[in-house]
PDB file of C-alpha atoms in Angstrom:
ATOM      1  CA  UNK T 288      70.006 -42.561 150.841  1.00  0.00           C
ATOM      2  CA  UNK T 289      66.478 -44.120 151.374  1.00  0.00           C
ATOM      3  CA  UNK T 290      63.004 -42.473 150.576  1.00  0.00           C
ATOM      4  CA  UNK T 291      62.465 -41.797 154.601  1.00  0.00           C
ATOM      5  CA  UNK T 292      65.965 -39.762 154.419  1.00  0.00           C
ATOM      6  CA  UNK T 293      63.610 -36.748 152.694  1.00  0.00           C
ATOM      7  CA  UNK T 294      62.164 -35.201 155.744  1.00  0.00           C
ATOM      8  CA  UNK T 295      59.543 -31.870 155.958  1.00  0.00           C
ATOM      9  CA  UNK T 296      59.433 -29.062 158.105  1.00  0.00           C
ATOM     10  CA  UNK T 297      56.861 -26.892 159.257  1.00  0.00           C
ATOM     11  CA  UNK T 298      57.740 -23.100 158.575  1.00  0.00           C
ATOM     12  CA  UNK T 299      54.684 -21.763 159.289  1.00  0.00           C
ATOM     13  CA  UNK T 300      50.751 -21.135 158.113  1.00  0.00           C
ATOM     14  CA  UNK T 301      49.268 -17.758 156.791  1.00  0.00           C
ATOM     15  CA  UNK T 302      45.068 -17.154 155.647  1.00  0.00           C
ATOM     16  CA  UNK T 303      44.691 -16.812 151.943  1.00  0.00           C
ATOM     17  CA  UNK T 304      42.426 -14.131 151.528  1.00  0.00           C
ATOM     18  CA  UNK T 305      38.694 -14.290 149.818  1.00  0.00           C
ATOM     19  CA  UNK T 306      40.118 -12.238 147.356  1.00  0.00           C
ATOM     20  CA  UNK T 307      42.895 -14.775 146.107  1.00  0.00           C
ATOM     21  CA  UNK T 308      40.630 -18.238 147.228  1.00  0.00           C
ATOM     22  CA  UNK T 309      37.264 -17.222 144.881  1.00  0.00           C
ATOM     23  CA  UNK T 310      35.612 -18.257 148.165  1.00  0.00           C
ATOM     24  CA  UNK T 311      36.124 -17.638 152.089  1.00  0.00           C
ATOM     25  CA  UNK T 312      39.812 -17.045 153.854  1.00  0.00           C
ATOM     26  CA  UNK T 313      41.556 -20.448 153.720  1.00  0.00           C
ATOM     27  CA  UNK T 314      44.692 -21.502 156.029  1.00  0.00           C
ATOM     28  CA  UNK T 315      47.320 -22.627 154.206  1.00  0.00           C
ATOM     29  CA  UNK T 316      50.676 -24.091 155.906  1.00  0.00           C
ATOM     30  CA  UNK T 317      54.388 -23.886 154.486  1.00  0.00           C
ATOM     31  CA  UNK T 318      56.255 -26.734 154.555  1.00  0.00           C
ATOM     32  CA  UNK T 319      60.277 -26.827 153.327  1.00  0.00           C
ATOM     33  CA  UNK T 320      62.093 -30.552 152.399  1.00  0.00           C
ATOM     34  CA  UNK T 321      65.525 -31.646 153.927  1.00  0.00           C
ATOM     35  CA  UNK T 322      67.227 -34.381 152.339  1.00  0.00           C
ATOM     36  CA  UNK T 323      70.404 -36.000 153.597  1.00  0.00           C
ATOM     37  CA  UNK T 324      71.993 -36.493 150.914  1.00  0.00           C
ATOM     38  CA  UNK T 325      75.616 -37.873 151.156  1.00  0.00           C
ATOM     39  CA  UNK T 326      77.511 -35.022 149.943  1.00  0.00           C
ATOM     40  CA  UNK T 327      75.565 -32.806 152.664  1.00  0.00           C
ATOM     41  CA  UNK T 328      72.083 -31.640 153.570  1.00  0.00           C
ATOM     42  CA  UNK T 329      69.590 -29.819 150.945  1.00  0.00           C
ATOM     43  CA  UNK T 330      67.060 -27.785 152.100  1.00  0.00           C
ATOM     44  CA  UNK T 331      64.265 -26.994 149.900  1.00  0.00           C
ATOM     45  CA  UNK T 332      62.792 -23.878 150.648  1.00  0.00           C
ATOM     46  CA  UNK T 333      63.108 -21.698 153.862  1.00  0.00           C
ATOM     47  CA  UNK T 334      59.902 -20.231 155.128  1.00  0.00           C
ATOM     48  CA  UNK T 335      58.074 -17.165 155.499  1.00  0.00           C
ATOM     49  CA  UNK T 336      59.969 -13.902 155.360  1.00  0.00           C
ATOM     50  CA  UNK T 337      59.381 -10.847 157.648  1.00  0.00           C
ATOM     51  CA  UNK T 338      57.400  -8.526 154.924  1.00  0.00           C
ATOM     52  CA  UNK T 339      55.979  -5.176 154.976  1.00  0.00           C
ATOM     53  CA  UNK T 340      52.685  -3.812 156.670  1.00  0.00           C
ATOM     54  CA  UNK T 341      51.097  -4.339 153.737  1.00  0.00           C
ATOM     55  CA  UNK T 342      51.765  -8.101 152.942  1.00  0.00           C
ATOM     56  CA  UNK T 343      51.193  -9.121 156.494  1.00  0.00           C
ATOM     57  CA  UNK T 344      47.604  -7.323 157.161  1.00  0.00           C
ATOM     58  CA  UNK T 345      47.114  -9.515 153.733  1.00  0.00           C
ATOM     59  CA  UNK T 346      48.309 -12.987 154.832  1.00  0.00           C
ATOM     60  CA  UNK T 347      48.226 -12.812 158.424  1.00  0.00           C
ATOM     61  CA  UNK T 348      51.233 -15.047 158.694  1.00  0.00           C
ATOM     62  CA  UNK T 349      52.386 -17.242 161.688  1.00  0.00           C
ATOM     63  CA  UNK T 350      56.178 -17.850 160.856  1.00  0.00           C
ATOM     64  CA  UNK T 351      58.349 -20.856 162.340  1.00  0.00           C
ATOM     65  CA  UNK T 352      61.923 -19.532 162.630  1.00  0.00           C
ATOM     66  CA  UNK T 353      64.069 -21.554 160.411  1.00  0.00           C
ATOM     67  CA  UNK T 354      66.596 -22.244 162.721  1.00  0.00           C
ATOM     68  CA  UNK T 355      63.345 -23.640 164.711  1.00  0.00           C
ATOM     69  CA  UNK T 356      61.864 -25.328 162.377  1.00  0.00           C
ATOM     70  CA  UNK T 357      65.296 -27.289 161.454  1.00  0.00           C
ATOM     71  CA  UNK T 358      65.680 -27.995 165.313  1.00  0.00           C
ATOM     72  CA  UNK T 359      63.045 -30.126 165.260  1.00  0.00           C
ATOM     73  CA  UNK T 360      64.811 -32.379 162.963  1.00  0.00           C
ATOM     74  CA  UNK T 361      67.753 -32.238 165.027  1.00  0.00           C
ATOM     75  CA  UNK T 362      70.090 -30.429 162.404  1.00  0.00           C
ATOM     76  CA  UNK T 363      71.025 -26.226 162.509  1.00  0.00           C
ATOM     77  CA  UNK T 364      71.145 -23.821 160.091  1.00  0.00           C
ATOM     78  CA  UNK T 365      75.381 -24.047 160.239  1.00  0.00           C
ATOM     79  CA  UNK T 366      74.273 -27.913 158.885  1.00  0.00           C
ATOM     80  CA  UNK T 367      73.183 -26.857 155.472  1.00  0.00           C
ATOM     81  CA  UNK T 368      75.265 -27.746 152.498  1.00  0.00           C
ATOM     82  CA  UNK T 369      73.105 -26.467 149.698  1.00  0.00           C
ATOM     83  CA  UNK T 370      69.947 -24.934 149.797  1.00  0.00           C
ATOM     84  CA  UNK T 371      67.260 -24.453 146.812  1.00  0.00           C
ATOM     85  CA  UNK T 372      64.357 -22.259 146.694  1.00  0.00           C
ATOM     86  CA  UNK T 373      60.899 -23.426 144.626  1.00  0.00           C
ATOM     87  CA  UNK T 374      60.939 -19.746 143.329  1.00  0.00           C
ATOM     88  CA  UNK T 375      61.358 -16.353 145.217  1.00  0.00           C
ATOM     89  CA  UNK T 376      57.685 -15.471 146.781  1.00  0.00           C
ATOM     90  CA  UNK T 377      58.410 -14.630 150.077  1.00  0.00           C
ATOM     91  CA  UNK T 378      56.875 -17.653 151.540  1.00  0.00           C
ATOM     92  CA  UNK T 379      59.198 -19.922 150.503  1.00  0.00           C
ATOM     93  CA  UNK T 380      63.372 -17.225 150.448  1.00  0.00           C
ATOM     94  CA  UNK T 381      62.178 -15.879 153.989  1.00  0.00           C
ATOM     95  CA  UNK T 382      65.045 -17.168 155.648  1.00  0.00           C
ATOM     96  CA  UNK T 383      67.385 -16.834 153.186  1.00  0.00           C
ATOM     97  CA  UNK T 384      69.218 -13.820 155.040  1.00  0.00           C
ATOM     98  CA  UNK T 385      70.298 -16.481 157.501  1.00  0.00           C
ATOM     99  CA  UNK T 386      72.322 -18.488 155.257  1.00  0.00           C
ATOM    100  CA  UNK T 387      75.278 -16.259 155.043  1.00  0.00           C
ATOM    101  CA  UNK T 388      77.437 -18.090 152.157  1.00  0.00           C
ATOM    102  CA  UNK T 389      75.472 -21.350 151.786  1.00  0.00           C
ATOM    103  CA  UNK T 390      74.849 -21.735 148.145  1.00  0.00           C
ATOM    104  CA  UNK T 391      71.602 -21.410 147.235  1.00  0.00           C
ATOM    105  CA  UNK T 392      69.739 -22.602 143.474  1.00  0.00           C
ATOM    106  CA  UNK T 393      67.367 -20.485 141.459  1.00  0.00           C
ATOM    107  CA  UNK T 394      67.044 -20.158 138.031  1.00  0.00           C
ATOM    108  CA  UNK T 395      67.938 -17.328 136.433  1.00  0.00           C
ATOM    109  CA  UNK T 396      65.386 -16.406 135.158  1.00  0.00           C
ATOM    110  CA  UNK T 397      62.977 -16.262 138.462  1.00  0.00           C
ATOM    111  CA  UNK T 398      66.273 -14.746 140.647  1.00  0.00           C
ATOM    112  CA  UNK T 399      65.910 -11.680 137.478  1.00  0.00           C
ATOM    113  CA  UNK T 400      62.538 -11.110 138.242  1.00  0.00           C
ATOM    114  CA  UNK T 401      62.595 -11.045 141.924  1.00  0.00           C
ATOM    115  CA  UNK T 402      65.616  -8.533 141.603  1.00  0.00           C
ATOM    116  CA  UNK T 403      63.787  -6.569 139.144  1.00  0.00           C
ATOM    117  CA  UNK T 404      61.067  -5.450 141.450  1.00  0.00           C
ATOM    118  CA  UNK T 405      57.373  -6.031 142.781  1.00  0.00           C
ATOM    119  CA  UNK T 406      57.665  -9.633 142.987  1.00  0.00           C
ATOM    120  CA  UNK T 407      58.384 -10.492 146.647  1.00  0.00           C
ATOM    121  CA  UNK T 408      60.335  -8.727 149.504  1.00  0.00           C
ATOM    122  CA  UNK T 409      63.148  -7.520 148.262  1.00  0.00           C
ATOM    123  CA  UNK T 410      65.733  -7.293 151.332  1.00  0.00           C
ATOM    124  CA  UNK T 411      64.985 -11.280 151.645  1.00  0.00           C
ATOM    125  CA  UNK T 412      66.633 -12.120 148.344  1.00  0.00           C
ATOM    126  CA  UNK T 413      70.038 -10.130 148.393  1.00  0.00           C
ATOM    127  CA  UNK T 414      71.272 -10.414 151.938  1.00  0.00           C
ATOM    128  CA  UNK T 415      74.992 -10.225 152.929  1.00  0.00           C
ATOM    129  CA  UNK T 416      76.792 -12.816 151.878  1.00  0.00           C
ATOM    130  CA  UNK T 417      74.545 -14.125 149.273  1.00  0.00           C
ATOM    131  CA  UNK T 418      75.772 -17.000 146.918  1.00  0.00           C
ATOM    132  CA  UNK T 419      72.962 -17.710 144.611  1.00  0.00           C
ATOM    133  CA  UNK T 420      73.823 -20.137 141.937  1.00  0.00           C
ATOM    134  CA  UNK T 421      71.648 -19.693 138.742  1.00  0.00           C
ATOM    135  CA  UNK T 422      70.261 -22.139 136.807  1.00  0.00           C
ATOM    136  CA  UNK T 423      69.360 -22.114 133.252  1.00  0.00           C
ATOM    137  CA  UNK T 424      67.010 -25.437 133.206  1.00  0.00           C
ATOM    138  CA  UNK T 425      67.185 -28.863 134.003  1.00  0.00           C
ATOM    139  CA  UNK T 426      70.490 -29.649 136.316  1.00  0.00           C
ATOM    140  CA  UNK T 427      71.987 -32.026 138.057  1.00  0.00           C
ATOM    141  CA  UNK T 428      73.395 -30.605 140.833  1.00  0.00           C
ATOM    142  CA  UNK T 429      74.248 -33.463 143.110  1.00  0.00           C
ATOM    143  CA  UNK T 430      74.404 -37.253 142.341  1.00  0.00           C
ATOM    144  CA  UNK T 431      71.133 -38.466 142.205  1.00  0.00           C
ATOM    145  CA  UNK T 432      69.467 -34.906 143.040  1.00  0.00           C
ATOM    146  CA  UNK T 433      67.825 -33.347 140.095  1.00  0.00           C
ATOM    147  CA  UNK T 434      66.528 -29.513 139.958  1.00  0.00           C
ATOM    148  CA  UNK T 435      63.472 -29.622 137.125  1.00  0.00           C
ATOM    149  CA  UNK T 436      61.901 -26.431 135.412  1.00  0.00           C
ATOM    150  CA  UNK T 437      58.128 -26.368 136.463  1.00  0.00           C
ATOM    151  CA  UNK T 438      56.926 -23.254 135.379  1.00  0.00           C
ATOM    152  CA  UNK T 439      53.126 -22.747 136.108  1.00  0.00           C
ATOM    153  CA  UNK T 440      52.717 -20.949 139.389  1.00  0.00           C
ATOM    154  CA  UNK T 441      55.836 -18.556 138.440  1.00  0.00           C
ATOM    155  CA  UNK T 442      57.941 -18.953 135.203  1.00  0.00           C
ATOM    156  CA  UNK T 443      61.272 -19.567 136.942  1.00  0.00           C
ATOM    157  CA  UNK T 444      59.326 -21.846 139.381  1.00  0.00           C
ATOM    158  CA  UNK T 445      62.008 -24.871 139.938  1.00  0.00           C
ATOM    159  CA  UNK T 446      61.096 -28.721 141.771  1.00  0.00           C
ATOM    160  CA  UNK T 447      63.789 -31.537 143.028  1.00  0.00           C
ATOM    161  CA  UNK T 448      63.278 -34.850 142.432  1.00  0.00           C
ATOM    162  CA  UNK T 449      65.572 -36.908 144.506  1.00  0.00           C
ATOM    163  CA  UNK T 450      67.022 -40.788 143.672  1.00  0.00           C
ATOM    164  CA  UNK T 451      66.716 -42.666 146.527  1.00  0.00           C
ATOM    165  CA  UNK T 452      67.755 -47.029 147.202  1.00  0.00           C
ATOM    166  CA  UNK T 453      64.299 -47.356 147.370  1.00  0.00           C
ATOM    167  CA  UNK T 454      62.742 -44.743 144.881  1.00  0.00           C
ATOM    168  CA  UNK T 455      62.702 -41.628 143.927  1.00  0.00           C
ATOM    169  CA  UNK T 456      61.249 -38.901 145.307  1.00  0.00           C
ATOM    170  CA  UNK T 457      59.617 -35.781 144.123  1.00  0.00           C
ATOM    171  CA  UNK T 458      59.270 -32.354 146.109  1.00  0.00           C
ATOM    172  CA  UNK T 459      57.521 -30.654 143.882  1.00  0.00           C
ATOM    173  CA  UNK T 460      57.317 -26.983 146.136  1.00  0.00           C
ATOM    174  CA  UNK T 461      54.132 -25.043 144.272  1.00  0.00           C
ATOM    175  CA  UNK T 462      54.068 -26.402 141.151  1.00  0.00           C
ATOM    176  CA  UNK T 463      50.628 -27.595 142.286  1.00  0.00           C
ATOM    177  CA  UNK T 464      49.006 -26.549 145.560  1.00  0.00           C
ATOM    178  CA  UNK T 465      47.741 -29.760 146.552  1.00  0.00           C
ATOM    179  CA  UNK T 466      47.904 -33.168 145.864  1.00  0.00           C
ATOM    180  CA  UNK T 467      44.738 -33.657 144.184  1.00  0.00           C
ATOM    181  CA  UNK T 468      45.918 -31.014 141.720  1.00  0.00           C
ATOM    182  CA  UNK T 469      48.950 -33.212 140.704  1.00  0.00           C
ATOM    183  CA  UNK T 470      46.788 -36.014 140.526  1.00  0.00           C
ATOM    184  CA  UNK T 471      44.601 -34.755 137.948  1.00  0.00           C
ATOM    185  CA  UNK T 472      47.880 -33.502 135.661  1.00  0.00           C
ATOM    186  CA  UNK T 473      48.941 -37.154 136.123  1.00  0.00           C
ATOM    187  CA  UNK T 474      45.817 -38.688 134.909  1.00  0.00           C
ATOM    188  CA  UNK T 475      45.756 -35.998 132.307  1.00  0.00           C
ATOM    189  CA  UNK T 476      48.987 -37.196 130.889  1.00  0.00           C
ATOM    190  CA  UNK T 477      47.927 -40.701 131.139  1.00  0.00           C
ATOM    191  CA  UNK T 478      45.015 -40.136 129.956  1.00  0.00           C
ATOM    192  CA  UNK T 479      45.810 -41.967 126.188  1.00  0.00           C
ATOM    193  CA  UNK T 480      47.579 -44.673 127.427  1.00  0.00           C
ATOM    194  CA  UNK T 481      44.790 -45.051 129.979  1.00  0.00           C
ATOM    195  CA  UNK T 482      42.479 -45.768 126.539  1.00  0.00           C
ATOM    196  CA  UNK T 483      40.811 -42.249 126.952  1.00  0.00           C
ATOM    197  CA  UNK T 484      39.533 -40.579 123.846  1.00  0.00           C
ATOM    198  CA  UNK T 485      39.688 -36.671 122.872  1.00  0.00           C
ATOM    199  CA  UNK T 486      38.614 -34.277 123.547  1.00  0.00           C
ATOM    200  CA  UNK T 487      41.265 -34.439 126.649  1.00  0.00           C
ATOM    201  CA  UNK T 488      42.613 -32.539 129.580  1.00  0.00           C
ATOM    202  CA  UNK T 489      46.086 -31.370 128.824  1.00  0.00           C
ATOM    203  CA  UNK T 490      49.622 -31.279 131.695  1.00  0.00           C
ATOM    204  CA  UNK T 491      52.184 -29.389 131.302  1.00  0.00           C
ATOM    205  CA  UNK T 492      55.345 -31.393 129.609  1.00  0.00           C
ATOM    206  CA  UNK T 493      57.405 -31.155 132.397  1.00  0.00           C
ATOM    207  CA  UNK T 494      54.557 -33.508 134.217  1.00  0.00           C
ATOM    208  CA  UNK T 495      55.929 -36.331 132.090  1.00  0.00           C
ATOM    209  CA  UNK T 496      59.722 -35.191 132.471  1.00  0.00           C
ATOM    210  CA  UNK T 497      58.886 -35.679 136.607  1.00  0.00           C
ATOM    211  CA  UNK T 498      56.922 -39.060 135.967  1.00  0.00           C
ATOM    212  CA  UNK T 499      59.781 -40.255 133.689  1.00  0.00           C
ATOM    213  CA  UNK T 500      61.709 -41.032 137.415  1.00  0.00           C
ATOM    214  CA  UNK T 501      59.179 -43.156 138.485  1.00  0.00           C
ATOM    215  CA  UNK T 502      58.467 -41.315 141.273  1.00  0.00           C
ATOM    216  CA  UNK T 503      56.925 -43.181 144.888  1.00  0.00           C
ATOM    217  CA  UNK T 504      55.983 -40.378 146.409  1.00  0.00           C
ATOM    218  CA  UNK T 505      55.366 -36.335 145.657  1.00  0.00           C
ATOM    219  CA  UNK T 506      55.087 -33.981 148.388  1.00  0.00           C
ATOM    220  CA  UNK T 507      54.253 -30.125 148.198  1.00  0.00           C
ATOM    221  CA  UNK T 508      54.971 -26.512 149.799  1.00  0.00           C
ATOM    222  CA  UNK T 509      51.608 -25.932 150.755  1.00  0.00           C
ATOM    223  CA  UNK T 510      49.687 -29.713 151.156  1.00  0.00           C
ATOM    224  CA  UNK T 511      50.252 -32.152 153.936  1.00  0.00           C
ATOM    225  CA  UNK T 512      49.060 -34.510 151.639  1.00  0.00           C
ATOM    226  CA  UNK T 513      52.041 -36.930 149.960  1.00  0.00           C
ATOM    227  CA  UNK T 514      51.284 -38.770 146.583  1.00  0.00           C
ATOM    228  CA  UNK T 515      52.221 -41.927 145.943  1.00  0.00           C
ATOM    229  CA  UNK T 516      51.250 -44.372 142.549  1.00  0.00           C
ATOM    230  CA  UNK T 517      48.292 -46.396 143.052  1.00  0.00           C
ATOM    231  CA  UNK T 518      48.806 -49.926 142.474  1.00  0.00           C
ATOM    232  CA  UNK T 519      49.301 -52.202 139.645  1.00  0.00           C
TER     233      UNK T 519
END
């Protein structure tokens, strides 16, 4: 498996409201990861759910189908061997309900607050046939895939970082919204070795954990934009 083997998918955009943005409405897209891994394909994430009246007159989303979205990369729903979700909003479970028995990783933590009630949309994470497998922290679940606690955005909020020939790879869902966020954690925890002095700008420890694979390139559920080290 190769770096280019991790591949994203559009599953759709909805407008973040004033209210949430601390400025004007901003578009936001949602992106899921497949990798083709050889024990079978991971999905990370699985789009925008069908909510209420209430949450769409909020976000105003335009949804991609998964089954859609994964045409486009020339695999089907019936394709996916394992499926993970960053955490349980209802931008990133919404087509859960169409995985039938496909196994699908949360921690167990975040999968005991979405069941426990205004989190996200409930009928999305509890559809017939559901095979979640909990998690209680860091896990390897595949050779050379790696499920990571990065709490932040949600406690239970989970990221994979993937071991490619070539590198390793980091989809790192929400646990930032945009590259540039990541960037400055990464310079934050670099910031001593870099010859900084205090006072200092703090990352979370898990920032480190994800560094520790060396990672080429970090992509994210809501940024186009991919991060890879700068040289030297």
């Amino acid at each position: 498996m190769r770096i280019d083997d991790v591949r994203r998918i559009t599953l759709g955009t909805f407008v973040r409201p004033p209210e949430e943005t601390g400025a004007g409405p901003r578009i936001e897209a949602v992106y899921g990861y497949l990798v083709h891994h050889e024990h079978g394909l991971v999905l990370l994430d699985t789009g925008i759910g069908e909510g209420d009246e209430e949450t769409d007159a909020w976000y105003r989303p335009q949804r991609v189908a998964l089954p859609h979205a994964l045409s486009t990369a020339g695999v089907d729903v019936a394709d996916l061997a394992l499926v993970a979700n960053c955490h349980l909003h209802f931008d990133h479970c919404g087509g859960n309900p169409l995985l039938g028995h496909t196994p699908i990783l949360a921690q167990g933590a975040e999968l005991a607050t979405a069941r426990a009630g205004d989190y996200t949309i409930d009928r999305l994470i509890d559809h017939p046939g559901s095979n979640y497998q909990e998690l209680g922290g860091e896990t390897e679940v595949l050779p050379g895939l790696h499920v990571i606690p990065t709490p932040g955005h949600v406690d239970g909020h989970q990221s994979l970082v993937v071991e490619c020939e070539d590198g390793s790879v980091v989809l790192a869902g929400q646990s930032h919204d945009t590259a540039s966020a990541w960037t400055a954690d990464v310079l934050a925890a670099q910031a001593r070795a870099l010859g900084h002095s205090e006072p200092l700008p703090t990352a979370p420890a898990w920032v480190e954990r994800l560094l520790a694979f060396d990672p080429r390139r970090v992509v994210f559920a809501h940024d186009a934009a991919v991060w890879e080290p700068p040289p030297g």
